[in-house]
């Protein structure tokens, strides 16, 4: 078996400084991964690329990820390299897309039973629980993408000082609405179930309701600010 | 109306899937073996996306509360309608009150009960599929339970004919006893794996573990290692994608897979072969075979031709019956 895959040979491994990584996921989907750091500017270019792709007749669905974009074709390309070339050119020329999202003020009940990992996060970060809460509330977060489970938002904006590794043993039944930190990311769990992120609080917001229109509470480009409704440590 | 008399866990209403909501985190769900559902619908001249009952725990027993034609596809195994043994992949008509029992398949892992007009549960976000994790769609967003009443459009079509199952019609090379060959296209992180691991990926017989379900199939057969650890950002996931978590044993994502994930991707099963995995049983083995985009598209063309053929046969059979009945009527007059 030889490792001759033209698309992979032509692209650098992983993320290089300036070249996107483009590859097929099966015959019907393609993944575009932006080079460079996870910044809002980069994500805004992903959103611009998302719109340009949605306008193509051969693309049925576009799904933004964190500085990447998955395309699902209605007609699978016979020559994926041609599509990849188009994507590289679009990436190089498209301006950032600024979305005027809504602002959600999210009340959090920090700590207590539903935020039981708050002391662990504080200990890992070498600060008091109050400092964790203060730093968590400080930034304006941006919803970069939705995914994994219905209504879950990938947020940009967590203070890097709060980055805390995921738990090696996940909570088996973390409630939907749990306010979390997983590695360098902040989140709000959208479904009740197993979850390896650290719980620091809880909100009553319902992230997803199939009867609602639109069903997901957050949309790409929305902004979120957390504030303390109560603190229990 | 169909009444569920006996069921195991996790049998559910499914159609071809829920499309267009991936960007909100909603997985497609849908039949694990979409080809079996499409065949069933083609034989019954249903719309291609009509809903069926996916049976993955047995025995499964239902009562038809009105006359209706149906077909059971997916695997092959013992089916009885009342006292009468009937064949899978064949259109059969049930009378009001008939009881259908679907027992463990001898070939395949999942059976699909397709009925004339489809199972009539409300559409949620454009699909009748059950989203088990989200708890919506299908029958009240949950697996079927004894005593459930399912509405179906009903009606009868010509019966007594069937289709050759795809496991016989669509042979692939290297199909071995108890080993399923899956054609896969190397994915983004393929070259990030060590040379030994890449070789092992193709050479190994991967066994399907008991930790396999509608979300994904966990395989065992050795650990695949990266040349260097990587930290990936969450990216879109589709059924068929093979990811390798830190422990090194691959997981193939299936119908209920999360829409996004962050594990390294080694390869993706081509669309044309996903159904083979859905019908592979726990404990059986998988061999991966490298293929490219062009081969993947050709394989899908074969599947489409097979389906079109079934559709043509169903239409021809109906036409010939109409002609024969017209002949009979002519003699009488």
Coordinates of C-alpha atoms in Angstrom, one line a residue:
Chain A
X1 CA 0.0 0.0 0.0
X2 CA 1.5 3.3 -1.0
X3 CA 0.7 6.7 0.5
X4 CA 0.0 8.5 -2.7
X5 CA -2.8 10.9 -2.1
X6 CA -2.5 13.8 -4.3
X7 CA -4.5 16.3 -2.2
X8 CA -2.6 15.5 0.9
X9 CA 0.8 15.6 -0.8
X10 CA 0.1 19.0 -2.1
X11 CA -0.7 20.4 1.3
X12 CA 1.5 20.9 4.3
X13 CA 0.7 18.8 7.4
X14 CA -1.5 20.5 10.0
X15 CA -1.6 24.2 10.2
X16 CA 1.2 26.1 8.7
X17 CA 1.7 29.9 9.0
X18 CA -0.1 30.9 5.8
X19 CA -1.5 28.0 3.8
X20 CA -4.9 26.5 4.4
X21 CA -5.3 22.7 4.6
X22 CA -8.0 21.3 2.4
X23 CA -9.0 17.7 2.3
X24 CA -11.9 15.4 1.5
X25 CA -14.0 13.7 4.2
X26 CA -15.3 10.8 2.1
X27 CA -16.6 11.5 -1.4
X28 CA -19.2 14.1 -0.5
X29 CA -17.6 16.4 2.1
X30 CA -14.6 18.7 2.0
X31 CA -12.9 20.3 5.0
X32 CA -11.2 23.7 4.7
X33 CA -8.9 24.5 7.7
X34 CA -7.5 28.0 8.0
X35 CA -3.9 28.6 8.8
X36 CA -2.7 30.5 11.9
X37 CA -4.1 31.2 15.3
X38 CA -7.7 31.1 16.5
X39 CA -8.6 34.7 16.3
X40 CA -11.9 36.5 15.7
X41 CA -10.5 38.0 12.5
X42 CA -9.8 34.5 11.2
X43 CA -13.3 33.3 12.2
X44 CA -14.8 36.3 10.4
X45 CA -13.0 35.1 7.2
X46 CA -14.4 31.6 7.7
X47 CA -17.9 33.2 7.9
X48 CA -17.2 35.1 4.6
X49 CA -16.0 31.8 3.0
X50 CA -19.2 30.1 4.3
X51 CA -21.4 32.6 2.5
X52 CA -19.4 32.3 -0.7
X53 CA -19.6 28.5 -0.6
X54 CA -23.4 28.6 0.2
X55 CA -23.8 30.4 -3.2
X56 CA -22.3 27.6 -5.1
X57 CA -24.8 25.3 -6.9
X58 CA -22.8 22.1 -6.1
X59 CA -22.8 22.7 -2.3
X60 CA -25.8 21.6 -0.3
X61 CA -24.7 22.4 3.3
X62 CA -21.9 24.5 4.8
X63 CA -20.9 23.9 8.4
X64 CA -18.5 26.3 10.1
X65 CA -16.2 24.9 12.8
X66 CA -13.5 26.6 14.8
X67 CA -11.4 28.3 12.1
X68 CA -12.5 25.7 9.6
X69 CA -15.4 25.0 7.3
X70 CA -16.9 21.8 6.1
X71 CA -18.7 21.7 2.8
X72 CA -21.2 19.0 1.9
X73 CA -21.7 18.6 -1.9
X74 CA -25.1 18.0 -3.5
X75 CA -23.1 16.8 -6.5
X76 CA -19.8 15.2 -5.4
X77 CA -16.9 16.8 -7.3
X78 CA -15.1 14.6 -9.9
X79 CA -12.1 16.9 -9.5
X80 CA -11.8 18.0 -5.9
X81 CA -8.5 19.8 -6.6
X82 CA -10.5 22.3 -8.8
X83 CA -12.8 23.1 -5.8
X84 CA -9.8 23.3 -3.5
X85 CA -8.2 25.8 -5.9
X86 CA -11.4 27.9 -5.9
X87 CA -11.4 27.8 -2.0
X88 CA -7.7 28.9 -1.8
X89 CA -8.4 31.8 -4.1
X90 CA -11.6 32.8 -2.2
X91 CA -9.7 32.6 1.1
X92 CA -7.0 34.9 -0.2
X93 CA -9.3 37.6 -1.5
X94 CA -12.5 37.6 0.6
X95 CA -12.9 40.4 3.2
X96 CA -13.8 39.5 6.8
X97 CA -17.6 39.2 7.4
X98 CA -18.7 41.2 10.4
X99 CA -22.0 39.8 11.8
X100 CA -24.1 42.1 13.9
X101 CA -25.2 39.5 16.3
X102 CA -27.4 39.8 19.3
X103 CA -26.1 40.3 22.8
X104 CA -27.1 37.7 25.5
X105 CA -26.6 38.6 29.1
X106 CA -26.4 35.2 30.7
X107 CA -27.1 35.0 34.5
X108 CA -24.9 32.3 36.1
X109 CA -25.3 30.6 39.5
X110 CA -21.6 30.1 40.1
X111 CA -20.4 27.1 42.2
X112 CA -22.6 24.9 44.3
X113 CA -23.7 21.4 43.2
X114 CA -24.2 22.4 39.6
X115 CA -20.8 24.1 39.4
X116 CA -18.9 21.7 41.4
X117 CA -15.6 21.9 39.5
X118 CA -15.2 25.6 40.4
X119 CA -12.6 24.8 43.2
X120 CA -10.7 22.5 40.8
X121 CA -10.5 25.2 38.2
X122 CA -9.3 27.7 40.8
X123 CA -6.7 25.3 42.0
X124 CA -5.4 24.5 38.5
X125 CA -5.2 28.2 37.7
X126 CA -3.6 29.1 41.0
X127 CA -6.2 31.7 42.0
X128 CA -9.2 32.1 44.2
X129 CA -12.7 31.0 43.1
X130 CA -13.7 34.7 43.2
X131 CA -10.9 35.6 40.8
X132 CA -12.1 32.7 38.5
X133 CA -15.6 34.2 38.5
X134 CA -14.4 37.7 38.0
X135 CA -12.2 36.7 35.0
X136 CA -15.0 34.5 33.5
X137 CA -17.4 37.4 33.6
X138 CA -15.0 40.0 32.2
X139 CA -14.9 39.3 28.4
X140 CA -17.5 39.6 25.7
X141 CA -17.6 36.1 24.2
X142 CA -18.5 35.5 20.5
X143 CA -20.3 32.5 19.2
X144 CA -18.0 31.2 16.4
X145 CA -19.9 28.1 15.4
X146 CA -22.6 25.7 16.6
X147 CA -22.0 22.0 16.8
X148 CA -21.3 18.7 18.4
X149 CA -24.8 18.5 19.9
X150 CA -27.9 20.6 19.1
X151 CA -27.5 24.2 20.0
X152 CA -24.0 24.0 21.5
X153 CA -22.0 27.2 20.8
X154 CA -18.2 27.3 20.4
X155 CA -17.2 30.5 22.1
X156 CA -14.3 32.8 21.5
X157 CA -13.1 35.0 24.3
X158 CA -12.1 32.9 27.4
X159 CA -9.2 34.5 29.3
X160 CA -6.3 32.2 28.7
X161 CA -5.4 32.3 32.4
X162 CA -8.6 30.2 32.9
X163 CA -7.7 27.4 30.6
X164 CA -8.2 24.1 32.5
X165 CA -7.7 20.6 31.0
X166 CA -10.8 18.5 30.5
X167 CA -11.4 15.9 33.2
X168 CA -10.0 12.4 32.6
X169 CA -13.2 11.0 34.1
X170 CA -16.2 12.8 32.5
X171 CA -19.3 13.6 34.5
X172 CA -21.8 11.0 33.5
X173 CA -24.9 13.2 33.6
X174 CA -24.0 16.9 33.4
X175 CA -27.2 18.9 33.1
X176 CA -28.0 21.0 30.0
X177 CA -27.3 24.7 31.0
X178 CA -24.1 23.9 32.9
X179 CA -21.5 26.7 32.4
X180 CA -18.2 25.1 31.6
X181 CA -14.5 25.4 30.8
X182 CA -12.8 22.8 28.6
X183 CA -9.2 23.4 27.8
X184 CA -8.9 26.9 26.5
X185 CA -12.6 27.1 25.7
X186 CA -15.7 28.4 27.5
X187 CA -19.1 26.8 27.0
X188 CA -22.7 26.2 28.1
X189 CA -23.7 22.5 27.9
X190 CA -26.7 22.1 25.6
X191 CA -27.8 18.5 26.3
X192 CA -27.9 16.6 29.5
X193 CA -25.3 13.7 29.3
X194 CA -21.7 12.7 29.7
X195 CA -19.3 15.7 29.6
X196 CA -15.6 16.1 30.3
X197 CA -15.6 19.8 30.7
X198 CA -15.3 21.5 34.1
X199 CA -18.6 22.8 35.5
X200 CA -18.3 26.2 37.2
X201 CA -21.9 27.2 37.3
X202 CA -25.4 26.9 35.8
X203 CA -27.9 28.9 33.8
X204 CA -31.6 28.3 33.1
X205 CA -31.3 29.2 29.4
X206 CA -32.5 26.5 27.0
X207 CA -29.9 26.2 24.2
X208 CA -32.1 24.2 21.9
X209 CA -35.8 23.6 21.4
X210 CA -37.0 21.9 18.2
X211 CA -40.4 23.7 18.5
X212 CA -38.8 27.1 18.6
X213 CA -38.0 29.0 15.4
X214 CA -35.0 29.1 15.0
X215 CA -34.5 26.0 17.3
X216 CA -31.1 27.1 18.5
X217 CA -30.9 29.9 21.0
X218 CA -27.5 31.2 19.7
X219 CA -26.5 32.0 16.2
X220 CA -23.1 32.4 14.7
X221 CA -21.9 36.0 15.5
X222 CA -23.9 36.4 18.7
X223 CA -22.2 37.8 21.7
X224 CA -22.5 36.6 25.3
X225 CA -21.7 38.2 28.6
X226 CA -21.9 36.2 31.8
X227 CA -22.9 37.8 35.1
X228 CA -23.2 36.3 38.5
X229 CA -26.8 35.7 39.7
X230 CA -25.5 34.0 42.8
X231 CA -22.2 32.6 44.1
X232 CA -21.9 29.5 46.3
X233 CA -18.5 28.4 47.2
Chain B
X1 CA -52.3 1.8 12.6
X2 CA -49.5 -0.5 13.8
X3 CA -49.4 -1.7 17.5
X4 CA -46.0 -2.7 19.0
X5 CA -46.6 -5.9 20.8
X6 CA -43.0 -6.8 21.8
X7 CA -39.7 -4.8 21.4
X8 CA -36.2 -4.6 22.8
X9 CA -34.4 -1.4 23.5
X10 CA -33.5 1.2 20.9
X11 CA -35.8 0.3 18.1
X12 CA -37.0 3.5 16.5
X13 CA -38.7 5.3 13.7
X14 CA -36.2 6.5 11.1
X15 CA -36.3 8.0 7.6
X16 CA -33.3 8.9 5.4
X17 CA -32.2 11.5 7.9
X18 CA -32.5 15.1 8.9
X19 CA -30.6 17.4 6.6
X20 CA -29.9 21.1 6.7
X21 CA -29.6 21.5 10.5
X22 CA -26.0 20.4 10.9
X23 CA -24.8 24.0 11.4
X24 CA -27.0 24.1 14.5
X25 CA -25.5 21.0 15.9
X26 CA -28.3 18.6 14.8
X27 CA -26.9 15.3 13.6
X28 CA -28.6 13.7 10.6
X29 CA -29.8 10.6 12.5
X30 CA -31.8 8.5 10.0
X31 CA -31.5 4.8 9.1
X32 CA -28.1 3.3 9.9
X33 CA -28.5 1.3 6.7
X34 CA -30.0 3.9 4.4
X35 CA -29.8 1.5 1.4
X36 CA -32.1 -1.0 3.1
X37 CA -34.7 1.7 3.7
X38 CA -34.4 3.0 0.2
X39 CA -34.9 -0.5 -1.2
X40 CA -37.9 -1.0 1.0
X41 CA -39.4 2.3 -0.2
X42 CA -38.7 1.5 -3.8
X43 CA -40.4 -1.9 -3.6
X44 CA -43.5 -0.3 -2.1
X45 CA -43.3 2.6 -4.5
X46 CA -43.1 4.9 -1.5
X47 CA -41.5 8.3 -1.5
X48 CA -37.7 7.7 -1.1
X49 CA -37.8 9.4 2.3
X50 CA -40.8 7.6 3.8
X51 CA -40.2 6.6 7.4
X52 CA -39.8 3.0 8.6
X53 CA -39.1 1.2 11.9
X54 CA -35.4 0.3 12.4
X55 CA -35.2 -2.9 14.4
X56 CA -31.9 -3.6 16.0
X57 CA -33.0 -5.6 19.0
X58 CA -35.0 -8.8 18.6
X59 CA -37.5 -10.3 18.6
X60 CA -39.8 -7.4 17.4
X61 CA -43.5 -8.1 17.1
X62 CA -46.2 -5.8 15.8
X63 CA -49.9 -6.1 14.9
X64 CA -51.3 -4.5 11.8
X65 CA -54.6 -2.9 12.7
X66 CA -55.6 -2.5 9.0
X67 CA -54.7 -4.1 5.7
X68 CA -51.3 -2.9 4.6
X69 CA -48.5 -4.0 2.3
X70 CA -45.0 -4.1 3.8
X71 CA -41.5 -5.3 3.3
X72 CA -38.8 -6.1 5.7
X73 CA -35.3 -5.3 4.4
X74 CA -31.8 -4.9 6.0
X75 CA -30.6 -8.3 7.0
X76 CA -32.1 -11.7 6.3
X77 CA -33.8 -13.9 8.9
X78 CA -36.9 -15.5 10.2
X79 CA -40.1 -13.6 9.7
X80 CA -43.5 -14.8 10.4
X81 CA -46.9 -13.3 9.6
X82 CA -49.3 -15.1 11.9
X83 CA -48.3 -18.7 11.4
X84 CA -46.9 -18.2 8.0
X85 CA -43.2 -17.9 7.3
X86 CA -42.5 -15.0 4.9
X87 CA -39.3 -13.8 3.2
X88 CA -37.3 -10.6 3.8
X89 CA -36.9 -8.3 0.8
X90 CA -40.3 -9.5 -0.5
X91 CA -43.4 -7.4 -0.6
X92 CA -46.2 -9.0 1.5
X93 CA -49.7 -7.8 2.3
X94 CA -51.1 -8.1 5.8
X95 CA -54.7 -8.3 6.8
X96 CA -56.3 -6.4 9.7
X97 CA -55.2 -8.1 12.9
X98 CA -52.2 -9.9 11.4
X99 CA -49.1 -10.2 13.7
X100 CA -45.6 -9.9 12.3
X101 CA -42.7 -11.3 14.2
X102 CA -39.1 -10.3 13.2
X103 CA -36.6 -12.6 14.8
X104 CA -32.8 -12.3 15.0
X105 CA -31.4 -12.0 11.5
X106 CA -29.0 -14.7 10.3
X107 CA -27.4 -12.2 7.9
X108 CA -26.9 -8.6 8.9
X109 CA -27.5 -6.7 12.2
X110 CA -30.5 -4.4 11.5
X111 CA -33.9 -5.0 9.9
X112 CA -36.2 -2.3 8.5
X113 CA -39.9 -2.6 8.5
X114 CA -41.2 -0.5 5.7
X115 CA -44.9 -0.1 5.2
X116 CA -47.0 1.3 2.3
X117 CA -46.9 5.1 2.5
X118 CA -44.5 5.1 5.4
X119 CA -44.8 5.5 9.2
X120 CA -46.8 8.7 9.7
X121 CA -45.2 10.5 12.7
X122 CA -45.0 14.3 12.6
X123 CA -42.1 15.8 10.8
X124 CA -39.7 17.7 13.2
X125 CA -37.2 20.0 11.5
X126 CA -38.0 18.4 8.1
X127 CA -37.6 14.7 9.1
X128 CA -39.4 11.9 10.8
X129 CA -36.2 10.4 12.2
X130 CA -35.8 9.9 15.9
X131 CA -33.1 12.1 17.3
X132 CA -32.4 9.9 20.4
X133 CA -29.9 12.2 22.1
X134 CA -32.0 15.4 21.5
X135 CA -35.2 13.6 22.4
X136 CA -37.2 14.8 19.4
X137 CA -38.5 13.5 16.1
X138 CA -39.8 10.0 15.4
X139 CA -42.3 8.6 17.9
X140 CA -42.3 11.2 20.7
X141 CA -38.5 11.5 20.4
X142 CA -37.9 8.1 22.0
X143 CA -37.3 4.4 21.2
X144 CA -40.4 2.3 20.7
X145 CA -42.1 0.6 23.6
X146 CA -44.6 -2.1 24.0
X147 CA -48.1 -0.8 23.4
X148 CA -47.1 2.1 21.2
X149 CA -49.6 2.9 18.3
X150 CA -48.0 4.1 15.1
X151 CA -50.0 5.7 12.4
X152 CA -49.2 4.6 8.9
X153 CA -50.6 5.8 5.6
X154 CA -51.6 2.2 4.7
X155 CA -53.0 0.7 1.6
X156 CA -51.9 -2.2 -0.5
X157 CA -49.6 -2.6 -3.6
X158 CA -49.0 -5.7 -5.7
X159 CA -47.2 -8.2 -3.5
X160 CA -45.3 -11.5 -4.0
X161 CA -42.2 -10.1 -5.5
X162 CA -38.9 -8.9 -4.1
X163 CA -35.3 -7.8 -4.6
X164 CA -32.0 -9.4 -4.4
X165 CA -30.3 -8.1 -1.2
X166 CA -27.4 -5.7 -1.8
X167 CA -25.1 -8.0 0.1
X168 CA -25.6 -10.4 -2.9
X169 CA -26.1 -7.9 -5.7
X170 CA -23.2 -5.5 -4.8
X171 CA -20.3 -7.8 -4.1
X172 CA -17.0 -6.1 -3.3
X173 CA -13.6 -7.7 -3.8
X174 CA -11.9 -9.3 -0.7
X175 CA -15.3 -10.0 1.0
X176 CA -14.3 -12.8 3.4
X177 CA -16.2 -14.9 5.9
X178 CA -17.0 -12.8 9.0
X179 CA -14.8 -9.9 7.6
X180 CA -16.4 -6.9 6.0
X181 CA -14.2 -4.9 3.6
X182 CA -14.8 -1.2 3.7
X183 CA -13.4 1.2 1.1
X184 CA -12.0 4.3 2.7
X185 CA -10.5 7.6 1.5
X186 CA -7.5 8.8 3.6
X187 CA -8.5 11.9 5.6
X188 CA -6.7 15.1 6.7
X189 CA -4.6 13.7 9.4
X190 CA -3.6 10.5 7.7
X191 CA 0.0 11.5 7.2
X192 CA 0.3 12.6 10.8
X193 CA 0.2 9.0 11.9
X194 CA 3.5 7.1 12.1
X195 CA 4.4 4.9 9.1
X196 CA 4.0 1.8 11.2
X197 CA 0.5 2.9 12.3
X198 CA -0.5 3.7 8.7
X199 CA 0.6 0.2 7.6
X200 CA -1.2 -1.3 10.6
X201 CA -4.4 0.5 9.7
X202 CA -4.5 -1.3 6.3
X203 CA -3.2 -4.6 7.5
X204 CA -5.1 -5.2 10.7
X205 CA -8.4 -7.1 11.1
X206 CA -10.4 -4.6 13.2
X207 CA -12.9 -6.2 15.5
X208 CA -16.2 -4.4 16.2
X209 CA -16.5 -4.1 19.9
X210 CA -19.6 -4.1 22.1
X211 CA -19.2 -0.3 22.5
X212 CA -20.8 0.2 19.1
X213 CA -24.1 1.8 18.5
X214 CA -26.0 4.3 16.4
X215 CA -23.4 7.0 17.4
X216 CA -20.4 5.1 16.2
X217 CA -18.5 1.8 16.0
X218 CA -15.5 1.4 18.3
X219 CA -12.9 -1.0 16.9
X220 CA -10.1 -3.0 18.5
X221 CA -7.0 -4.4 16.9
X222 CA -4.1 -2.4 18.0
X223 CA -3.3 1.3 18.8
X224 CA -2.6 3.8 16.1
X225 CA 0.0 6.4 17.0
X226 CA 0.6 9.9 15.8
X227 CA 4.2 11.0 14.9
X228 CA 3.6 14.0 17.2
X229 CA 0.7 14.9 19.5
X230 CA -1.7 17.4 17.8
X231 CA -4.3 19.7 19.3
X232 CA -7.2 20.0 16.8
X233 CA -9.9 22.6 16.7
X234 CA -13.5 21.3 16.5
X235 CA -14.4 20.6 12.9
X236 CA -17.5 19.1 11.1
X237 CA -18.0 15.4 11.4
X238 CA -20.1 13.1 9.1
X239 CA -21.1 9.4 9.3
X240 CA -18.3 7.2 8.0
X241 CA -15.5 9.4 9.4
X242 CA -12.9 7.3 11.2
X243 CA -11.4 9.2 14.2
X244 CA -8.6 8.1 16.5
X245 CA -8.9 9.1 20.1
X246 CA -5.8 9.3 22.3
X247 CA -5.9 5.6 23.2
X248 CA -5.3 4.8 19.5
X249 CA -8.2 2.5 18.6
X250 CA -10.4 3.9 15.8
X251 CA -14.0 4.9 16.1
X252 CA -16.2 5.0 12.9
X253 CA -18.8 7.7 13.2
X254 CA -22.4 6.6 12.4
X255 CA -25.9 8.0 11.9
X256 CA -26.2 9.6 15.3
X257 CA -22.6 11.0 15.4
X258 CA -22.0 14.4 16.9
X259 CA -21.9 17.0 14.2
X260 CA -18.5 18.2 15.3
X261 CA -15.5 16.8 17.0
X262 CA -11.8 17.2 17.6
X263 CA -10.0 13.8 17.3
X264 CA -7.5 13.2 14.6
X265 CA -9.0 11.9 11.4
X266 CA -7.3 9.0 9.6
X267 CA -9.8 8.1 6.8
X268 CA -13.5 8.1 5.8
X269 CA -15.7 5.2 4.7
X270 CA -17.1 6.0 1.3
X271 CA -20.9 6.6 1.2
X272 CA -21.4 3.5 -0.9
X273 CA -20.1 1.3 1.9
X274 CA -21.5 2.8 5.1
X275 CA -24.5 0.4 5.0
X276 CA -22.0 -2.6 5.1
X277 CA -20.8 -1.4 8.4
X278 CA -24.3 -0.8 9.7
X279 CA -25.0 -4.5 8.9
X280 CA -21.8 -5.8 10.4
X281 CA -22.3 -7.4 13.8
X282 CA -20.6 -6.8 17.1
X283 CA -17.6 -9.2 17.2
X284 CA -17.1 -9.4 13.5
X285 CA -14.1 -8.0 11.7
X286 CA -13.4 -5.1 9.3
X287 CA -10.6 -4.7 6.8
X288 CA -10.0 -1.3 5.4
X289 CA -9.1 -0.9 1.7
X290 CA -7.8 2.4 0.3
X291 CA -9.7 4.0 -2.4
X292 CA -9.8 7.5 -4.0
X293 CA -12.5 10.0 -5.0
X294 CA -13.1 8.5 -8.5
X295 CA -13.5 4.9 -7.1
X296 CA -15.8 6.2 -4.4
X297 CA -18.1 7.9 -7.0
X298 CA -18.1 4.8 -9.2
X299 CA -19.1 2.7 -6.2
X300 CA -22.0 5.0 -5.5
X301 CA -23.1 4.8 -9.1
X302 CA -23.3 1.0 -8.7
X303 CA -25.5 1.5 -5.7
X304 CA -27.7 4.0 -7.5
X305 CA -28.0 1.6 -10.5
X306 CA -29.1 -1.2 -8.1
X307 CA -31.8 1.0 -6.6
X308 CA -33.0 2.3 -9.9
X309 CA -33.3 -1.3 -11.1
X310 CA -35.5 -2.2 -8.1
X311 CA -37.7 0.8 -8.8
X312 CA -38.1 -0.3 -12.5
X313 CA -38.9 -3.9 -11.4
X314 CA -41.6 -2.7 -9.0
X315 CA -43.1 -0.5 -11.7
X316 CA -43.0 -3.3 -14.4
X317 CA -44.5 -5.8 -12.0
X318 CA -47.4 -3.5 -11.3
X319 CA -47.9 -2.9 -14.9
X320 CA -47.9 -6.6 -15.8
X321 CA -50.5 -7.3 -13.1
X322 CA -52.8 -4.6 -14.4
X323 CA -52.5 -6.0 -17.9
X324 CA -53.2 -9.6 -16.6
X325 CA -56.2 -8.4 -14.5
X326 CA -57.5 -6.5 -17.6
X327 CA -57.2 -9.7 -19.6
X328 CA -59.2 -11.7 -17.0
X329 CA -61.9 -9.1 -17.0
X330 CA -62.0 -9.3 -20.8
X331 CA -62.6 -13.0 -20.7
X332 CA -65.5 -12.7 -18.3
X333 CA -67.4 -10.2 -20.3

